Amino acid sequence: MGWLKWFREIHKGDVGIAGGKGANLGELYNANFPIPPGFIVSADAYKEFISLLGIDKEINKKLEGLDVEDSDELDKVSEDIKELFMKADVPSNFVTIISNAYKNLQLDSGQLEGINHKALELVKAGRDLPFVAVRSSATAEDLPEASFAGQQSTFLNIKGSDNLIEAVKGCWASLFTPRAIYYREKNNFPHNKVAIAVIVQQMVDSIVSGVMFSVNPATSDESQIVIEGAFGLGESVVGGELSPNEYILDKQTGKLVDKKQSKQEWMYTRDYTTGKTVKKKIPQEKWYNEKLSADMLKLLWSLAVRVEKHYGCAQDMEWAFDRNRLYLVQSRPVTTLKKHEDVKEIEMPTGEPILTGLGASPGGASGPVKIILSPHELSNVKKGDVMVTKMTNPDMVPAMQRAVAIVTDEGGVTSHAAIVSREMGTPCIVGTEKATSVLHDGQIITVNGSKGEVYEGSVEVEPAQELEEPVEIIPTNIKVKVVIDLPDYAERAARQKPDGVGLLRLEGIIASGQKHPAQFMREGDYDGYVDLIADGIRKIAKVFEGKPVWVRTSDIRSDEFRNIKGGEQEPEEANPMMGWHGIRRSLDEPQILKAEFEAIKRVNDEGYDKVGVMLPQIISADEVKEAKKVYDEVGLNCEFGVMIETPGAALTIEKICDVGIDFISFGTNDLTQFTLGVDRNNSKVQKLYSEMHPAILREIAHVIKTCRAKGVKTSICGQAGSKPEMAKFLVKEGITSISASPDAVQTVRKVVAKEENEAQSEF
Ligand code: PEP
Ligand code: MG
């Protein structure tokens, strides 16, 4: 019977038995690469198990008529199927086969050669059982296994036959995670055509581990090998949870060409008392310790060269050193070379940068400088110029659209220039403090928006940063949406296949009309304002038809729109950030609010009926109540939410929910500045501006918890939603959706998918 196969019995063609990952491990094991010993509970075992116990029929029944778009129903069905597996009694012949193999695992490894008789007896008696990693390896007829990669569970540091059987069942059940079910439904792939093998492999007690590429994935340079390593278990590097050290070697000679040292404050390791995988702090004096000695690098180099030779193509490998030796844990061909927009090296003119600031929108561009010191000069910006100004305002957007790059004196990464540039895909540097004084009109410069550096001279670079379209949409329970303010860029954002628009700021549309909302009202042109807003929203809603689009009512600071018609009549405020804008202003001028609600209603009535509305700068439940009256008056009936941008809102969330709202959305750009008292636009204090500050995380956690209890959906639309570390935190806290800037949608989707996946495995 083919229920169990040792690695030595498996070769690369055995995908149907061992799944893709398992077949590869067998191949490498047989080619004498240092693979930790192990065996495979085959796909046939899985098939036999489900048919023997009738689980297959039960599964079919549960999946029949399932609406995968209903995430509650999907979760419930997935949970029920998991229970079918976990509650099932594994037939005793299965148990015997698996546990015997487990007990013999070390014997198969050949590692016990020369071991004394007594130790051998101990192993056989099961008294010194090994720790194993239990990994899923899915297989599907007619479908490349790669499509399933990373969707199923892994269990590390498993010890004892009973725990092993549970882990195997856990892997089997993970063929039916909500994500896996969703994925197959969306790809019209029959659920009964997939099976799953389980890899049981001796754990490597990693001292240092990581990944390795036999080609430089950033530059595609085939003469180099790139090694990334960190202390402890490799999961931290593979999952991108921490920055590893990076070593670049010459493939021919093995010589170290370049090295990047990173700080490492923690690692994953096995807790010796519980046997579980834990996150352990590294003492401060060791944060910068060398991770790989020259000898270790040499071993890795030789391994990379040999594995590449074996397969005849560039490889992406996972490796680990324990106290004694180097292991290869996985190898797969490098199919798509990694393209990180943010870290991609952009060619720059030679020499030192002449100016630095905060990299606010990635990419590179060259062109002549055009310094803008007053709004009257905006028309001087010609197509292809690098626009240099103190700080941009919404009324500068048309000129910004003509620029190949933007450089500002002031601002942080949530400032207007940064937000709009990212949306347009224009390289941008903010907070240089002196761009308008050190650069001069007509000077040819090159801007590196990824690194925040300006160089003298020009190079041939692609002017606009075009985003790669996702090759595959990883289905996630938590929706990943996009932030979009400019109708002209909606198509570009939509190509990232977001699950909707989590924030549509009206300011972009207002700027395009070049007239202040208050001016429309002063002129008695209420309808003109409704038309302008409805036309803008419609353009975006059309592009995202069928998906929710949350429009925020206007939030215009008095210093932002001075240069459009009527803007000069805005009050001079000493501190506009904390002044008359957002809902407080809208309630003082309810005609403006009413017109915006009416515009949404019009678009919804036209059939784009997923447009919702949210209110900015809320500080109390009373404001929500008052705004709701206007909403009712207009007869608007759509998803209704509020932004959480102030501690006032975060700490009174319960009362706000009680007014009756459908959702909240964290505006972390403002929430951070108001919680920390750090001006988001002041470059002098940007070093203190951190959305990951514990106070903000506490506010977020509190709001999510309260909203969950009240049945209110939670989301984020501040720039922090584009950051992997924040996305990770939010998934753990149980947020309903995350909105990112267009360039970050794919990354965030991957982070969410990974977190959801891990939440289901017992890593
Ligand atoms: C925020 O404050 O996080 C937000 C999304 O709004 P804005 O950036 O427009 O202030
Ligand atoms: Mg805000």
PDB file of C-alpha atoms in Angstrom, residues 506-507 510 517 521 526 529-530 533-534 537 551-556 586 590-601 613 634 636:
ATOM      1  CA  LEU A 506     -13.695  64.352  -2.074  1.00  0.00           C
ATOM      2  CA  GLU A 507     -10.882  66.906  -2.053  1.00  0.00           C
ATOM      3  CA  ILE A 510     -13.255  69.502  -5.508  1.00  0.00           C
ATOM      4  CA  PRO A 517     -17.654  74.304  -1.760  1.00  0.00           C
ATOM      5  CA  MET A 521     -23.089  77.974  -1.708  1.00  0.00           C
ATOM      6  CA  TYR A 526     -26.065  74.177  -4.681  1.00  0.00           C
ATOM      7  CA  TYR A 529     -21.767  71.432  -6.302  1.00  0.00           C
ATOM      8  CA  VAL A 530     -23.935  68.294  -6.313  1.00  0.00           C
ATOM      9  CA  ILE A 533     -19.305  65.706  -6.685  1.00  0.00           C
ATOM     10  CA  ALA A 534     -21.689  63.202  -8.262  1.00  0.00           C
ATOM     11  CA  ILE A 537     -17.857  59.784  -7.596  1.00  0.00           C
ATOM     12  CA  VAL A 551     -16.856  58.246   0.089  1.00  0.00           C
ATOM     13  CA  ARG A 552     -15.722  60.597   2.811  1.00  0.00           C
ATOM     14  CA  THR A 553     -17.578  63.874   3.165  1.00  0.00           C
ATOM     15  CA  SER A 554     -15.306  66.872   2.656  1.00  0.00           C
ATOM     16  CA  ASP A 555     -12.451  67.561   5.023  1.00  0.00           C
ATOM     17  CA  ILE A 556     -10.818  70.772   3.874  1.00  0.00           C
ATOM     18  CA  SER A 586     -19.938  70.467   7.681  1.00  0.00           C
ATOM     19  CA  PRO A 590     -25.095  71.846   6.546  1.00  0.00           C
ATOM     20  CA  GLN A 591     -25.871  72.807   2.962  1.00  0.00           C
ATOM     21  CA  ILE A 592     -22.431  71.518   1.947  1.00  0.00           C
ATOM     22  CA  LEU A 593     -22.979  68.256   3.803  1.00  0.00           C
ATOM     23  CA  LYS A 594     -26.450  67.905   2.345  1.00  0.00           C
ATOM     24  CA  ALA A 595     -25.140  68.427  -1.182  1.00  0.00           C
ATOM     25  CA  GLU A 596     -22.500  65.743  -0.700  1.00  0.00           C
ATOM     26  CA  PHE A 597     -25.067  63.259   0.639  1.00  0.00           C
ATOM     27  CA  GLU A 598     -27.313  64.122  -2.265  1.00  0.00           C
ATOM     28  CA  ALA A 599     -24.505  63.466  -4.756  1.00  0.00           C
ATOM     29  CA  ILE A 600     -23.988  60.006  -3.261  1.00  0.00           C
ATOM     30  CA  LYS A 601     -27.691  59.332  -3.388  1.00  0.00           C
ATOM     31  CA  VAL A 613     -20.418  57.414   3.157  1.00  0.00           C
ATOM     32  CA  VAL A 634     -31.811  63.674   2.059  1.00  0.00           C
ATOM     33  CA  LEU A 636     -29.840  58.595   1.590  1.00  0.00           C
TER      34      LEU A 636
END
